[in-house]
């Protein structure tokens, strides 16, 4: 990510509207890689679910270019063990390969540690080379689960 051009920060309430506005800049392929299902647009159920769970059960960091959302990295706590969470990340197509995902991942690690999580997991498609590269940089682990603390 180029220094000074983008801002990475914790999710705020008005970011739900920014995410909805960014949805047309997410290709079907990008949505497939993030949600592991073919879909033509960002699911309305995802937006309503995250809004309902934020901030106690779901939280995120966001990448902004001015007022435009260009990516987000999130965690959703598991209902049966709220000290562990599932991670996800998405970057709008035009910004992929520019370091946004790496910056989001670094910020997300800080966020999950601050939230007191002890373990995380990410469902990453085997052929999503970029996501695996970010995961390895973020965790050092070649498997999609990672213990943060005892």
PDB file of C-alpha atoms in Angstrom:
ATOM      1  CA  UNK A   1       0.000   0.000   0.000  1.00  0.00           C
ATOM      2  CA  UNK A   2       1.388   3.374  -0.959  1.00  0.00           C
ATOM      3  CA  UNK A   3       2.075   5.528   2.065  1.00  0.00           C
ATOM      4  CA  UNK A   4      -0.187   8.541   2.528  1.00  0.00           C
ATOM      5  CA  UNK A   5      -2.752   7.597  -0.121  1.00  0.00           C
ATOM      6  CA  UNK A   6      -4.908   5.226   1.919  1.00  0.00           C
ATOM      7  CA  UNK A   7      -6.049   5.054   5.523  1.00  0.00           C
ATOM      8  CA  UNK A   8      -6.448   1.834   7.508  1.00  0.00           C
ATOM      9  CA  UNK A   9      -8.575   2.164  10.619  1.00  0.00           C
ATOM     10  CA  UNK A  10     -11.065   0.355  12.840  1.00  0.00           C
ATOM     11  CA  UNK A  11     -14.578  -0.171  11.490  1.00  0.00           C
ATOM     12  CA  UNK A  12     -17.106   2.558  12.285  1.00  0.00           C
ATOM     13  CA  UNK A  13     -20.899   2.554  11.988  1.00  0.00           C
ATOM     14  CA  UNK A  14     -20.924   4.593   8.772  1.00  0.00           C
ATOM     15  CA  UNK A  15     -18.679   2.003   7.087  1.00  0.00           C
ATOM     16  CA  UNK A  16     -21.709  -0.217   6.431  1.00  0.00           C
ATOM     17  CA  UNK A  17     -22.919   2.388   3.914  1.00  0.00           C
ATOM     18  CA  UNK A  18     -19.419   2.641   2.442  1.00  0.00           C
ATOM     19  CA  UNK A  19     -19.319  -1.132   2.016  1.00  0.00           C
ATOM     20  CA  UNK A  20     -22.689  -1.146   0.250  1.00  0.00           C
ATOM     21  CA  UNK A  21     -21.430   1.613  -2.063  1.00  0.00           C
ATOM     22  CA  UNK A  22     -18.246  -0.369  -2.820  1.00  0.00           C
ATOM     23  CA  UNK A  23     -20.157  -3.538  -3.719  1.00  0.00           C
ATOM     24  CA  UNK A  24     -20.351  -2.791  -7.481  1.00  0.00           C
ATOM     25  CA  UNK A  25     -16.523  -2.711  -7.558  1.00  0.00           C
ATOM     26  CA  UNK A  26     -16.360  -6.363  -6.439  1.00  0.00           C
ATOM     27  CA  UNK A  27     -16.313  -8.862  -9.310  1.00  0.00           C
ATOM     28  CA  UNK A  28     -18.079 -12.190  -9.210  1.00  0.00           C
ATOM     29  CA  UNK A  29     -14.653 -13.856  -8.880  1.00  0.00           C
ATOM     30  CA  UNK A  30     -13.646 -11.650  -5.937  1.00  0.00           C
ATOM     31  CA  UNK A  31     -16.978 -12.369  -4.241  1.00  0.00           C
ATOM     32  CA  UNK A  32     -16.467 -16.096  -4.840  1.00  0.00           C
ATOM     33  CA  UNK A  33     -13.011 -16.005  -3.247  1.00  0.00           C
ATOM     34  CA  UNK A  34     -14.329 -14.089  -0.211  1.00  0.00           C
ATOM     35  CA  UNK A  35     -17.612 -15.928   0.350  1.00  0.00           C
ATOM     36  CA  UNK A  36     -16.776 -19.310  -1.243  1.00  0.00           C
ATOM     37  CA  UNK A  37     -19.929 -19.209  -3.330  1.00  0.00           C
ATOM     38  CA  UNK A  38     -20.875 -17.824  -6.710  1.00  0.00           C
ATOM     39  CA  UNK A  39     -22.932 -14.656  -6.403  1.00  0.00           C
ATOM     40  CA  UNK A  40     -23.455 -11.632  -8.635  1.00  0.00           C
ATOM     41  CA  UNK A  41     -23.228  -9.050  -5.825  1.00  0.00           C
ATOM     42  CA  UNK A  42     -22.491  -8.551  -2.169  1.00  0.00           C
ATOM     43  CA  UNK A  43     -25.261 -10.397  -0.303  1.00  0.00           C
ATOM     44  CA  UNK A  44     -27.785  -8.190   1.484  1.00  0.00           C
ATOM     45  CA  UNK A  45     -27.938 -10.858   4.196  1.00  0.00           C
ATOM     46  CA  UNK A  46     -24.210 -10.380   4.821  1.00  0.00           C
ATOM     47  CA  UNK A  47     -24.676  -6.640   5.293  1.00  0.00           C
ATOM     48  CA  UNK A  48     -27.612  -7.065   7.672  1.00  0.00           C
ATOM     49  CA  UNK A  49     -25.914  -9.867   9.613  1.00  0.00           C
ATOM     50  CA  UNK A  50     -22.697  -7.937  10.161  1.00  0.00           C
ATOM     51  CA  UNK A  51     -24.595  -4.802  11.155  1.00  0.00           C
ATOM     52  CA  UNK A  52     -26.608  -6.800  13.711  1.00  0.00           C
ATOM     53  CA  UNK A  53     -23.503  -8.486  15.199  1.00  0.00           C
ATOM     54  CA  UNK A  54     -21.190  -5.448  15.245  1.00  0.00           C
ATOM     55  CA  UNK A  55     -19.242  -4.751  17.424  1.00  0.00           C
ATOM     56  CA  UNK A  56     -19.636  -7.541  20.014  1.00  0.00           C
ATOM     57  CA  UNK A  57     -19.632 -10.591  17.727  1.00  0.00           C
ATOM     58  CA  UNK A  58     -18.221  -9.142  14.500  1.00  0.00           C
ATOM     59  CA  UNK A  59     -15.632  -6.457  13.964  1.00  0.00           C
ATOM     60  CA  UNK A  60     -13.357  -5.247  11.213  1.00  0.00           C
ATOM     61  CA  UNK A  61     -10.740  -2.857   9.955  1.00  0.00           C
ATOM     62  CA  UNK A  62     -11.268  -0.884   6.792  1.00  0.00           C
ATOM     63  CA  UNK A  63      -9.089   0.574   4.039  1.00  0.00           C
ATOM     64  CA  UNK A  64     -10.272   3.919   2.733  1.00  0.00           C
ATOM     65  CA  UNK A  65      -9.191   5.995  -0.231  1.00  0.00           C
ATOM     66  CA  UNK A  66     -10.631   9.335   0.747  1.00  0.00           C
ATOM     67  CA  UNK A  67     -14.225   8.468   1.613  1.00  0.00           C
ATOM     68  CA  UNK A  68     -14.311   5.336  -0.556  1.00  0.00           C
ATOM     69  CA  UNK A  69     -13.977   1.895   0.980  1.00  0.00           C
ATOM     70  CA  UNK A  70     -11.368  -0.100  -0.970  1.00  0.00           C
ATOM     71  CA  UNK A  71     -11.140  -3.125   1.326  1.00  0.00           C
ATOM     72  CA  UNK A  72     -11.956  -4.625   4.688  1.00  0.00           C
ATOM     73  CA  UNK A  73     -10.693  -7.386   6.939  1.00  0.00           C
ATOM     74  CA  UNK A  74     -13.036  -8.851   9.504  1.00  0.00           C
ATOM     75  CA  UNK A  75     -13.501 -11.358  12.259  1.00  0.00           C
ATOM     76  CA  UNK A  76     -16.624 -13.068  13.448  1.00  0.00           C
ATOM     77  CA  UNK A  77     -16.561 -14.749  16.835  1.00  0.00           C
ATOM     78  CA  UNK A  78     -17.639 -18.382  17.025  1.00  0.00           C
ATOM     79  CA  UNK A  79     -20.857 -18.804  19.014  1.00  0.00           C
ATOM     80  CA  UNK A  80     -19.536 -21.873  20.840  1.00  0.00           C
ATOM     81  CA  UNK A  81     -16.186 -20.238  21.715  1.00  0.00           C
ATOM     82  CA  UNK A  82     -16.184 -16.428  21.497  1.00  0.00           C
ATOM     83  CA  UNK A  83     -12.430 -16.365  22.196  1.00  0.00           C
ATOM     84  CA  UNK A  84     -11.924 -17.754  18.680  1.00  0.00           C
ATOM     85  CA  UNK A  85     -12.985 -16.261  15.375  1.00  0.00           C
ATOM     86  CA  UNK A  86     -13.265 -16.774  11.674  1.00  0.00           C
ATOM     87  CA  UNK A  87     -11.390 -14.227   9.564  1.00  0.00           C
ATOM     88  CA  UNK A  88     -12.212 -12.835   6.159  1.00  0.00           C
ATOM     89  CA  UNK A  89     -10.837 -10.138   3.921  1.00  0.00           C
ATOM     90  CA  UNK A  90     -11.809  -8.517   0.659  1.00  0.00           C
ATOM     91  CA  UNK A  91     -10.265  -5.819  -1.533  1.00  0.00           C
ATOM     92  CA  UNK A  92     -12.068  -4.163  -4.442  1.00  0.00           C
ATOM     93  CA  UNK A  93     -10.765  -5.419  -7.765  1.00  0.00           C
ATOM     94  CA  UNK A  94      -9.041  -2.216  -8.885  1.00  0.00           C
ATOM     95  CA  UNK A  95      -6.932  -2.127  -5.695  1.00  0.00           C
ATOM     96  CA  UNK A  96      -5.824  -5.768  -5.628  1.00  0.00           C
ATOM     97  CA  UNK A  97      -2.074  -6.273  -5.797  1.00  0.00           C
ATOM     98  CA  UNK A  98      -1.375  -2.794  -4.374  1.00  0.00           C
ATOM     99  CA  UNK A  99      -0.623  -3.828  -0.780  1.00  0.00           C
ATOM    100  CA  UNK A 100      -4.079  -3.057   0.606  1.00  0.00           C
ATOM    101  CA  UNK A 101      -4.634  -6.665   1.720  1.00  0.00           C
ATOM    102  CA  UNK A 102      -1.271  -6.820   3.469  1.00  0.00           C
ATOM    103  CA  UNK A 103      -1.970  -3.574   5.335  1.00  0.00           C
ATOM    104  CA  UNK A 104      -5.453  -4.778   6.300  1.00  0.00           C
ATOM    105  CA  UNK A 105      -4.076  -8.109   7.540  1.00  0.00           C
ATOM    106  CA  UNK A 106      -1.532  -6.377   9.771  1.00  0.00           C
ATOM    107  CA  UNK A 107      -4.223  -4.133  11.225  1.00  0.00           C
ATOM    108  CA  UNK A 108      -6.561  -7.090  11.714  1.00  0.00           C
ATOM    109  CA  UNK A 109      -3.942  -9.014  13.707  1.00  0.00           C
ATOM    110  CA  UNK A 110      -3.669  -6.048  16.074  1.00  0.00           C
ATOM    111  CA  UNK A 111      -7.462  -5.821  16.269  1.00  0.00           C
ATOM    112  CA  UNK A 112      -8.005  -9.501  17.131  1.00  0.00           C
ATOM    113  CA  UNK A 113      -5.268  -9.458  19.760  1.00  0.00           C
ATOM    114  CA  UNK A 114      -6.771  -6.335  21.339  1.00  0.00           C
ATOM    115  CA  UNK A 115     -10.182  -8.049  21.302  1.00  0.00           C
ATOM    116  CA  UNK A 116      -8.704 -10.852  23.428  1.00  0.00           C
ATOM    117  CA  UNK A 117      -9.005 -13.621  20.859  1.00  0.00           C
ATOM    118  CA  UNK A 118      -6.828 -16.681  21.372  1.00  0.00           C
ATOM    119  CA  UNK A 119      -7.262 -18.353  17.988  1.00  0.00           C
ATOM    120  CA  UNK A 120      -8.326 -17.578  14.447  1.00  0.00           C
ATOM    121  CA  UNK A 121      -9.248 -19.521  11.336  1.00  0.00           C
ATOM    122  CA  UNK A 122      -9.674 -18.508   7.706  1.00  0.00           C
ATOM    123  CA  UNK A 123     -11.318 -20.440   4.904  1.00  0.00           C
ATOM    124  CA  UNK A 124      -9.007 -19.780   1.955  1.00  0.00           C
ATOM    125  CA  UNK A 125      -9.521 -21.325  -1.452  1.00  0.00           C
ATOM    126  CA  UNK A 126      -6.510 -23.516  -2.364  1.00  0.00           C
ATOM    127  CA  UNK A 127      -5.877 -21.563  -5.569  1.00  0.00           C
ATOM    128  CA  UNK A 128      -6.116 -18.106  -3.955  1.00  0.00           C
ATOM    129  CA  UNK A 129      -2.365 -17.524  -4.050  1.00  0.00           C
ATOM    130  CA  UNK A 130      -2.567 -13.885  -2.965  1.00  0.00           C
ATOM    131  CA  UNK A 131      -4.638 -14.708   0.130  1.00  0.00           C
ATOM    132  CA  UNK A 132      -2.295 -17.535   1.110  1.00  0.00           C
ATOM    133  CA  UNK A 133       0.681 -15.192   0.737  1.00  0.00           C
ATOM    134  CA  UNK A 134      -0.986 -12.641   3.052  1.00  0.00           C
ATOM    135  CA  UNK A 135      -1.976 -15.398   5.521  1.00  0.00           C
ATOM    136  CA  UNK A 136       1.607 -16.680   5.676  1.00  0.00           C
ATOM    137  CA  UNK A 137       2.943 -13.156   6.233  1.00  0.00           C
ATOM    138  CA  UNK A 138       0.311 -12.515   8.898  1.00  0.00           C
ATOM    139  CA  UNK A 139       0.630 -15.781  10.834  1.00  0.00           C
ATOM    140  CA  UNK A 140       3.688 -17.653   9.595  1.00  0.00           C
ATOM    141  CA  UNK A 141       1.415 -20.708   9.429  1.00  0.00           C
ATOM    142  CA  UNK A 142       0.857 -22.853   6.308  1.00  0.00           C
ATOM    143  CA  UNK A 143      -2.474 -24.081   7.727  1.00  0.00           C
ATOM    144  CA  UNK A 144      -5.620 -21.929   7.968  1.00  0.00           C
ATOM    145  CA  UNK A 145      -5.874 -21.981  11.773  1.00  0.00           C
ATOM    146  CA  UNK A 146      -3.597 -20.082  14.086  1.00  0.00           C
ATOM    147  CA  UNK A 147      -3.296 -19.824  17.881  1.00  0.00           C
ATOM    148  CA  UNK A 148      -2.728 -16.275  19.101  1.00  0.00           C
ATOM    149  CA  UNK A 149      -2.283 -17.086  22.776  1.00  0.00           C
ATOM    150  CA  UNK A 150      -2.544 -19.933  25.288  1.00  0.00           C
TER     151      UNK A 150
END
